[in-house]
Coordinates of C-alpha atoms in Angstrom, one line a residue:
X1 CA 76.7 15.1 0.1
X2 CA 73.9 17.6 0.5
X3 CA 71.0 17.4 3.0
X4 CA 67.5 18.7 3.5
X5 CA 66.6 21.6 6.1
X6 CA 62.6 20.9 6.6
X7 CA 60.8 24.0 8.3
X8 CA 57.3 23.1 10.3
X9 CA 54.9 24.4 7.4
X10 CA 51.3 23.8 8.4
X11 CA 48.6 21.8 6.3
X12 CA 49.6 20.8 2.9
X13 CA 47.2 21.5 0.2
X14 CA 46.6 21.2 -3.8
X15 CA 47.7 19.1 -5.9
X16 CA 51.2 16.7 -6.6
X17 CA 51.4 14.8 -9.9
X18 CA 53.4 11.3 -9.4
X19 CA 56.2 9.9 -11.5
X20 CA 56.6 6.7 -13.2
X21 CA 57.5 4.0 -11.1
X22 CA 60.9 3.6 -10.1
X23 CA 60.5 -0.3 -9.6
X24 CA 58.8 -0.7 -12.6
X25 CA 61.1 1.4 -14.9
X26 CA 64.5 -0.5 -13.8
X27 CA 63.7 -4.0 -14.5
X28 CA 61.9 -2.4 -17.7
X29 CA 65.6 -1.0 -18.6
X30 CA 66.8 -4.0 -18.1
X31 CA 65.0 -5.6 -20.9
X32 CA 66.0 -4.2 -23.4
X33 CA 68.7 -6.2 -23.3
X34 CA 66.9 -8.7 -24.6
X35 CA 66.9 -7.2 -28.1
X36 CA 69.1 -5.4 -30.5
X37 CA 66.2 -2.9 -31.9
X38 CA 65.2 0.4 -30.8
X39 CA 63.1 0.4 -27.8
X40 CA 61.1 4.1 -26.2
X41 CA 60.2 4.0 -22.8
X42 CA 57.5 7.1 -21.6
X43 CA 56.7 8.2 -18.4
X44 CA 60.9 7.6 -16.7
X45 CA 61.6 9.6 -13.8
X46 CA 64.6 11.4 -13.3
X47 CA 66.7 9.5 -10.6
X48 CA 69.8 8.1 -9.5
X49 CA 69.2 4.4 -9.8
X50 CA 67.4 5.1 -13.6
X51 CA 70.7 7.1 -14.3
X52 CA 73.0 3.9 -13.1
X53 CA 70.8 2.0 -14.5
X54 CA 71.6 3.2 -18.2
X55 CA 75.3 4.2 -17.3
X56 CA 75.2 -0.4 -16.9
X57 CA 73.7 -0.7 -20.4
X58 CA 75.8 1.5 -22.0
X59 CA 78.7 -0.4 -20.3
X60 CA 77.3 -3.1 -21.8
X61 CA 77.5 -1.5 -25.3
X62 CA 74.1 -0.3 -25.4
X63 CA 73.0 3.2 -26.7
X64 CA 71.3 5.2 -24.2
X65 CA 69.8 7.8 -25.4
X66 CA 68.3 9.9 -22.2
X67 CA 65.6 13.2 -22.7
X68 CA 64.1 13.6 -18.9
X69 CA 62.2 16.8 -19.9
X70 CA 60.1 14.8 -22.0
X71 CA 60.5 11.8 -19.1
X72 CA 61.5 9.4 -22.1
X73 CA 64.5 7.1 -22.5
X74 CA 65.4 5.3 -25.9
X75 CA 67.4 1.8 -25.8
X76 CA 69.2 0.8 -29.1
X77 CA 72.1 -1.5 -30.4
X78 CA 73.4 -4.7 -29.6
X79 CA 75.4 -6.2 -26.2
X80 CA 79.2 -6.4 -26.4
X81 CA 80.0 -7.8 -23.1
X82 CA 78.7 -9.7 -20.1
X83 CA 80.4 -8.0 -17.6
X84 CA 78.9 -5.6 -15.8
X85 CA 81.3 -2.8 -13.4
X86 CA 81.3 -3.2 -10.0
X87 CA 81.7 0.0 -9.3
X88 CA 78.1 0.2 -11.1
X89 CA 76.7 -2.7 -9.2
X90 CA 77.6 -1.9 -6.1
X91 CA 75.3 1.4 -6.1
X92 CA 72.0 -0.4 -6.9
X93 CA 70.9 -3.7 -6.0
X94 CA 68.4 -3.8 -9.1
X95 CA 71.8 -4.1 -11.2
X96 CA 71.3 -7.5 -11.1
X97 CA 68.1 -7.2 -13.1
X98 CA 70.4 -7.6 -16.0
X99 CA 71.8 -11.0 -15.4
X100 CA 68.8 -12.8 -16.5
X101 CA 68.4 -11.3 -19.8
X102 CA 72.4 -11.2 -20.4
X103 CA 72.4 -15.1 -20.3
X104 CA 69.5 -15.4 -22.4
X105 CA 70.5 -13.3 -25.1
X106 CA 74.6 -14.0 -25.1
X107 CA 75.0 -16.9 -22.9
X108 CA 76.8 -15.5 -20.4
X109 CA 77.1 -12.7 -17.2
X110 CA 79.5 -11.5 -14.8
X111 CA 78.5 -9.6 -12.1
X112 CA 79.2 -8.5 -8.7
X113 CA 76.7 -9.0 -6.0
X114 CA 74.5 -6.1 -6.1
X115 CA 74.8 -3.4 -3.4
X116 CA 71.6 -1.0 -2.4
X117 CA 70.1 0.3 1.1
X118 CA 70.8 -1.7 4.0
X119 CA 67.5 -2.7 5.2
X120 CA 67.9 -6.0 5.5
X121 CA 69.0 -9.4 4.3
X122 CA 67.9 -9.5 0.9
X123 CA 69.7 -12.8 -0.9
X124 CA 70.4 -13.2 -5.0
X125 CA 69.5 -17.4 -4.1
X126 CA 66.9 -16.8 -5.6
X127 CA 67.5 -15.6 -8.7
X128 CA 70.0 -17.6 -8.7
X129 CA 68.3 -21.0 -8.2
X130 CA 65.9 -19.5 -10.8
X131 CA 68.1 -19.4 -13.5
X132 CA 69.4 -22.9 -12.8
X133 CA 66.7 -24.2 -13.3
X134 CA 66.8 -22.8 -16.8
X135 CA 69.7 -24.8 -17.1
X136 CA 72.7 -21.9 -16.9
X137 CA 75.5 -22.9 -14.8
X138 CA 75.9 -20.7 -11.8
X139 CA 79.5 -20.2 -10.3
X140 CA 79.8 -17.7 -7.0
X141 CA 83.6 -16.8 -6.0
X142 CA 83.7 -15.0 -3.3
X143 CA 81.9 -11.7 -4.5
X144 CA 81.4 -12.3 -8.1
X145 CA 78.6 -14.3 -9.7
X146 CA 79.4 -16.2 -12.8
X147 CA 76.2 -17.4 -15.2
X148 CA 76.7 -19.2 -18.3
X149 CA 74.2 -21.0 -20.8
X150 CA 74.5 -22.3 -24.4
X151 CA 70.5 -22.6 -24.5
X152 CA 68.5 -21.9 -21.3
X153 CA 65.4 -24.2 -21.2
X154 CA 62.0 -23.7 -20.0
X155 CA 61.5 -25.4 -16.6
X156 CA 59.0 -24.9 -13.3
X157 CA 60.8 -22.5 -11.2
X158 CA 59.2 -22.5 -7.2
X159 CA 60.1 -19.6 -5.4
X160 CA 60.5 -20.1 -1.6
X161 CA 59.3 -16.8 -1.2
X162 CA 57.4 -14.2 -3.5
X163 CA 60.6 -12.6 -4.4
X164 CA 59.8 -9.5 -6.8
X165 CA 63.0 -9.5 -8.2
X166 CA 63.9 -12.6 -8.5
X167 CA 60.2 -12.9 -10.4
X168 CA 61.3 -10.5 -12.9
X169 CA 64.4 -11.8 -13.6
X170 CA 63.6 -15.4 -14.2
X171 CA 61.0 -14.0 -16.2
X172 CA 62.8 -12.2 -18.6
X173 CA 65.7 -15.2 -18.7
X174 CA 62.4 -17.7 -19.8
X175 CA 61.6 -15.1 -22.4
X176 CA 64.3 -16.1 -24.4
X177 CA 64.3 -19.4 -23.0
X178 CA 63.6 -22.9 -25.1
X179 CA 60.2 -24.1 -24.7
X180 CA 57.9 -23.4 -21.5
X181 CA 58.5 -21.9 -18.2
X182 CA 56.4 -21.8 -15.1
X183 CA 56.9 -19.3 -12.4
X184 CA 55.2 -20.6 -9.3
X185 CA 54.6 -18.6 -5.9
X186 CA 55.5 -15.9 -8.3
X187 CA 55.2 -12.1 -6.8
X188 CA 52.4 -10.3 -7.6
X189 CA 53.2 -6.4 -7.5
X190 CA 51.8 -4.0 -10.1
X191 CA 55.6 -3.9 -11.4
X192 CA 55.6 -7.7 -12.7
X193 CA 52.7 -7.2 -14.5
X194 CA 54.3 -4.1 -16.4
X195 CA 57.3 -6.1 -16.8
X196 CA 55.1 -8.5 -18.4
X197 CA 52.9 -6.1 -20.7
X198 CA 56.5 -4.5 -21.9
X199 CA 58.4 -7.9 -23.0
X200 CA 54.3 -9.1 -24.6
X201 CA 55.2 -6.0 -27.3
X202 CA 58.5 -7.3 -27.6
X203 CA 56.9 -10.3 -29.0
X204 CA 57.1 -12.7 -25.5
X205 CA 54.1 -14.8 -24.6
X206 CA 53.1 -14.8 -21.3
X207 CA 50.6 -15.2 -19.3
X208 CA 49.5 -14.6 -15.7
X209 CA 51.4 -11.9 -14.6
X210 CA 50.1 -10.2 -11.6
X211 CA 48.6 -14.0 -10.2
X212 CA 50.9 -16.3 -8.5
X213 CA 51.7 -18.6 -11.4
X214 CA 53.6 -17.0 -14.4
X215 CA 53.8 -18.8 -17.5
X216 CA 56.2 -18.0 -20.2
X217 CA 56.3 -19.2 -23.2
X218 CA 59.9 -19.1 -24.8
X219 CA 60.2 -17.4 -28.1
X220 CA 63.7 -17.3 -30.7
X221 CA 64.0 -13.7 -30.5
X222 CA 62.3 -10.3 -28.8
X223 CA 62.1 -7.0 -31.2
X224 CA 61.7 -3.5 -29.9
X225 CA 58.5 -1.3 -28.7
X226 CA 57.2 1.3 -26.9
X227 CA 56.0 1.6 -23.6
X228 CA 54.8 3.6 -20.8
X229 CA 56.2 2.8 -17.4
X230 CA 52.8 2.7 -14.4
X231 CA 52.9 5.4 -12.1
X232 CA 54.9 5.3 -9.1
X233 CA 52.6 3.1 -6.0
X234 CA 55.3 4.2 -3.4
X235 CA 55.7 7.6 -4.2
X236 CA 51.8 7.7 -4.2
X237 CA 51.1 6.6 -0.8
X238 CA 54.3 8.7 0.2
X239 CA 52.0 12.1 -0.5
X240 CA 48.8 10.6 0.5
X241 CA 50.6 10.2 4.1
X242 CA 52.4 13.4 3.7
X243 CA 48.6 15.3 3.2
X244 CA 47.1 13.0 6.2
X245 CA 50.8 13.9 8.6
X246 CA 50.2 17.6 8.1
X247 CA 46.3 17.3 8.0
X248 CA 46.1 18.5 5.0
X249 CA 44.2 18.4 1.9
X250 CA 45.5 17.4 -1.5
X251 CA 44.8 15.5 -4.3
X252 CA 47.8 13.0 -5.6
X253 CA 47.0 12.6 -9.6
X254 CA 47.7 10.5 -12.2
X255 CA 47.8 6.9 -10.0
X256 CA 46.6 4.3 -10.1
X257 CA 43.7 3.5 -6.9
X258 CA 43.8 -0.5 -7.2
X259 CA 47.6 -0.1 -6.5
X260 CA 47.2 1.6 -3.2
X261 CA 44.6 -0.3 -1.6
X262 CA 46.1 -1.3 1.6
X263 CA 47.0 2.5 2.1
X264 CA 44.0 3.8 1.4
X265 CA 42.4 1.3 3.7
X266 CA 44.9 2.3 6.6
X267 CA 44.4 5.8 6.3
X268 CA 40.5 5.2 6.8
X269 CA 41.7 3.6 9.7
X270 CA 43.2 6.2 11.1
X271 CA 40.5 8.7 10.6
X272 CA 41.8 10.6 6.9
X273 CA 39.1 11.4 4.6
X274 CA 40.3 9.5 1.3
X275 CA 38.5 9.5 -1.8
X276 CA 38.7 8.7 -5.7
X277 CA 38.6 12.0 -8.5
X278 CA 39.4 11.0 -12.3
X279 CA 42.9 10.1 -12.4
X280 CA 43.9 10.9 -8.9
X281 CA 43.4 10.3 -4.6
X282 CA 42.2 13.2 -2.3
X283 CA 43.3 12.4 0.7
X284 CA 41.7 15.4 3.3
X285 CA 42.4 15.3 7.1
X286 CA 41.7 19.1 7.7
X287 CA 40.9 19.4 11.5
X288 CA 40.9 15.8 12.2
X289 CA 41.9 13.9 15.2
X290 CA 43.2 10.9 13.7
X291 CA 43.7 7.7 15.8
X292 CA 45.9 4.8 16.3
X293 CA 45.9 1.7 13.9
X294 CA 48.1 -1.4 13.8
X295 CA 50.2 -2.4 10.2
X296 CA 51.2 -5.2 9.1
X297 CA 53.5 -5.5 6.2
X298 CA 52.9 -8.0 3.5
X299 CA 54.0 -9.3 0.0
X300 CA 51.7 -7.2 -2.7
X301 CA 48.7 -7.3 -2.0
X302 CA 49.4 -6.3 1.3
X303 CA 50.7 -3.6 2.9
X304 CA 53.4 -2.7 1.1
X305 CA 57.1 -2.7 3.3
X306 CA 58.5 0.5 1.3
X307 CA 55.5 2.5 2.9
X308 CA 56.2 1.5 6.3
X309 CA 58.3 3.6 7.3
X310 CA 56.5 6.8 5.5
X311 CA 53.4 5.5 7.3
X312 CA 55.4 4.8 10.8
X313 CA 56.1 9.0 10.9
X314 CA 52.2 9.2 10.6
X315 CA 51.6 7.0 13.6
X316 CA 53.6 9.0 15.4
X317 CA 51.5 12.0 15.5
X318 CA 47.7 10.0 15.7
X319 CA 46.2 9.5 19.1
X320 CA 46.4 6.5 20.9
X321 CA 49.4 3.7 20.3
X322 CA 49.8 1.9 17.3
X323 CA 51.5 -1.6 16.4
X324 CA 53.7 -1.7 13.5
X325 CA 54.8 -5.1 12.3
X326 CA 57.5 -5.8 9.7
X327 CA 57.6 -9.4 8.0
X328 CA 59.7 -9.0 5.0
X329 CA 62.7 -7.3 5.7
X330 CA 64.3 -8.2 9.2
X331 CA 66.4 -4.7 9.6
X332 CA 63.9 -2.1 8.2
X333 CA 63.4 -0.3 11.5
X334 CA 66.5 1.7 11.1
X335 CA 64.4 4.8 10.8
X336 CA 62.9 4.5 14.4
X337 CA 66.0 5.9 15.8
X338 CA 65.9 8.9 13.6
X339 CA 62.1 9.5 14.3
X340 CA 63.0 8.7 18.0
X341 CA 65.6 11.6 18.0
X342 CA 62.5 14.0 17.1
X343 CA 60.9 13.0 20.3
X344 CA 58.9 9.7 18.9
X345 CA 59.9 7.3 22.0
X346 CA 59.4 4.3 19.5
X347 CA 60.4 0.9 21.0
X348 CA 61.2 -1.7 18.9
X349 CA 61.5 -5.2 19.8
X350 CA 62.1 -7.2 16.9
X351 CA 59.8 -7.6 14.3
X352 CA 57.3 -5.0 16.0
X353 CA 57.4 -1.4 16.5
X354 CA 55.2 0.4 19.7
X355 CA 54.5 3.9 18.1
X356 CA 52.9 6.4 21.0
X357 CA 51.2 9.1 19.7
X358 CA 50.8 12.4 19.9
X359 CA 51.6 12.9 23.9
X360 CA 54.9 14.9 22.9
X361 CA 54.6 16.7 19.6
X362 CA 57.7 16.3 17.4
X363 CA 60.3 18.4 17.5
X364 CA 63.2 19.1 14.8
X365 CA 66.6 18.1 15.2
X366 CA 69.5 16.5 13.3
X367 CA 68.8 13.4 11.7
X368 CA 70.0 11.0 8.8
X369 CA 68.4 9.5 6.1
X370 CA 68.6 5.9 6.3
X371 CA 67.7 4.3 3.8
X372 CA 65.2 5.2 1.0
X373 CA 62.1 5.3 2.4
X374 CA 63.4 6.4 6.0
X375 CA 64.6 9.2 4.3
X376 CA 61.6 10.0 2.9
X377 CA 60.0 9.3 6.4
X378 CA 61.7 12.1 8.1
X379 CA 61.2 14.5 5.8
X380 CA 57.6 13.9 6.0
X381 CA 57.8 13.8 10.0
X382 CA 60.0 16.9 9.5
X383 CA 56.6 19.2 7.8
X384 CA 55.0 18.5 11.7
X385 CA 58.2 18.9 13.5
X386 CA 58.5 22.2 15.9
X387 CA 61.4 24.0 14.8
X388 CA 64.3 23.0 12.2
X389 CA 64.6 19.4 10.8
X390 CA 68.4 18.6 9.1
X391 CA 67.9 15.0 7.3
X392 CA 71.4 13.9 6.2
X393 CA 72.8 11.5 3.2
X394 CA 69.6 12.6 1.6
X395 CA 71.4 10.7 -1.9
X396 CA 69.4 7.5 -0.2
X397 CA 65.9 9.6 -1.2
X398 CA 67.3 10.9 -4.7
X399 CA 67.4 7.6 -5.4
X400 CA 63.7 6.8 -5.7
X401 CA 61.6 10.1 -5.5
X402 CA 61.9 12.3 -8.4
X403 CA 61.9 16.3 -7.3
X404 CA 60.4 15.8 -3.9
X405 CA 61.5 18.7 -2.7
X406 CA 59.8 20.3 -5.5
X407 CA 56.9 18.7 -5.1
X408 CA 56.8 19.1 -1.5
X409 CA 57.1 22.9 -1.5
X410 CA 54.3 23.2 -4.3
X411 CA 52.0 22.1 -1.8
X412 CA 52.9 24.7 0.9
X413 CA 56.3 22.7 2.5
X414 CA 59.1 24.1 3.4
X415 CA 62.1 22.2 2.6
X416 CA 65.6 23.5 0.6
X417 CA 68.5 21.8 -0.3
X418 CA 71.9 22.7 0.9
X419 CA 75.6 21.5 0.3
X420 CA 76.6 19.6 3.5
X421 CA 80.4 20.5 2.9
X422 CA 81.4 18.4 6.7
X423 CA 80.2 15.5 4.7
X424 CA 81.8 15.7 1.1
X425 CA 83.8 12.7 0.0

């Protein structure tokens, strides 16, 4: 285990080029299942759910052929199984990404329920449902799922809720699918709509992406392509709160503006210069007093819930009391314990965050990363923090920001990596 020891720094300034999108990338992986040819995929960030990610397709029988200096992965060969590791699975919930493409190109899959950060209730029924009403049979034992299909069949599929994953899985099942599939209350994020653009080269047909009614066309077979993965949203508004916590100045390039909205929007809000250059966001709060704002979080495009808790460590230094309001995951204020340990006094009740602001400056102590995002949260809070910050079981972060420490300290932060040796397993 290894940990992060952030140093108060001062403003952050330059400039921090973002990564391909984690969310985007895995389901992406996941599709080449679908097809025994050669697929390249640009732009993949070096992390530990990409690296599981391909450690489950070569399980599968898969060549993986990895080069992260050039950010490019290259998917070749043909599946020889259906069963997928549970050790695997139980590191990253998006293994189950592969189920719908495993039934649709062998007719079957085995796999454990998917394991992942602990932020909440976040049930495969959906997927599941999904794919039966493809027409696979759907058998749960205890832990294990069992799928099985001779020919899935295109069908409407109504999601109860705008599930992203559960989108992009039934998605890539109707790709293969016999005959026409419609995806209705279908989730909307940036990510679907790559998803969608990458199985379109493979030689799928469909339409709507991005809207709340998908319509997939079934085809016999997919070939391979190439593609390059959208930059990472989350790891966008991650710096673009990291310049406004420090009031600093930076510009975050090579993003994408139209994904960020609701961030953007907040940090105007709260008083942050933010503005569009070329390919990138300058987000300047030099010498600002930024104020209080409430945030709601919402299925895309709303505010996003992975930037919630980046944008909660904000709040906390802003004058005036803010309102924070999570509606899509019912445990993902596991973070305002940590932040409260710096001196944050954050009361939670429920659904709804109270964030005070700036009354009692941070200050560092010992705290632990809990979950992806909450780790990244308190390193951010960390930069503002008096004193020394220690943010344990920092593997939660690794998992979805590629060299943040790096990118961090070429902006002026002070953060280093250790060994935590009390914690080695």
């Amino acid at each position: 285990m290894a940990k992060f020891i952030v140093e108060k720094a001062g403003p952050l300034h330059g400039e921090v080029v973002i990564s391909g999108a984690k969310n985007a990338v895995l389901p992406i992986l996941a599709a080449t299942v679908l097809t025994d040819e050669i697929c390249t995929i640009y732009d993949v960030p070096r992390l530990r759910d990409v690296d599981v990610m391909c450690r489950i397709l070569r399980s599968l029988g898969k060549t993986v052929e990895e080069d992260y200096g050039n950010h490019t992965v290259i998917v070749s060969g043909s599946v020889n199984t259906s069963t997928i590791p549970y050790e695997l699975v139980k590191k990253m919930r998006a293994s189950f990404f592969v189920m719908g493409p495993l039934v649709a190109k062998t007719g079957a899959a085995n796999i454990a329920q998917p394991g992942g950060c602990s932020i909440g209730s976040r049930p495969i029924d959906l997927h599941i449902k999904g794919l039966r009403k493809l027409g696979a049979k759907v058998v749960i034992e205890e832990s294990l799922v069992d799928a099985s299909a001779q020919q899935l069949t295109g069908d409407l599929v109504y999601l109860d809720f705008p599930s992203v994953g559960a989108t992009e899985n039934i998605m890539m099942a109707a790709a293969l699918a016999k005959g026409t599939s419609i995806i209705e209350n279908a989730a909307e994020e940036p990510e679907i709509v790559d998803l969608a653009n990458f199985l379109n080269k493979m030689g799928a047909k469909i339409k709507g992406a991005g809207t709340d009614s998908i319509r997939i066309e079934g085809v016999e077979s997919l070939h391979g392509t190439k593609h390059t993965v959208i930059p990472d949203r989350i790891e966008t508004g991650t710096f673009m709160v990291a310049a406004a916590i420090s009031r600093g100045n930076v510009l975050v390039r090579n993003c994408v503006s139209d994904h960020v909205r609701p961030v953007i929007a907040k940090l105007i809000e709260c008083g942050a210069s933010v503005s569009e250059e070329g390919d990138g966001i300058r987000v300047n709060a030099e010498g600002m007093h930024l104020k209080a704002t409430s945030v709601k979080t919402m299925p895309y495009p709303g505010f996003p819930t992975d930037m919630q808790a980046p944008f909660m460590a904000l709040l906390t230094t802003v004058e005036g009391t803010s309102t924070v309001n999570e509606t899509v995951f019912e445990n993902r204020f596991m973070h305002a314990d940590e932040l409260s340990r710096m001196g944050a006094n954050i009361r939670v009740d429920g659904r709804t965050a109270t964030v005070p602001g700036d009354k009692r400056p941070l200050t560092g102590a010992k705290v632990v990363s809990t979950d992806l995002r909450g780790g990244a949260a308190l390193v951010l809070a960390g930069l503002v923090a008096e004193g020394t910050t220690e943010v344990g079981e920092i593997y939660h972060i690794e998992r979805g920001y590629e060299r943040f420490k790096e990118k961090l300290n070429q902006l002026g932060a002070k953060v280093i990596r250790v060994e935590d040796p009390q914690n080695d397993q």
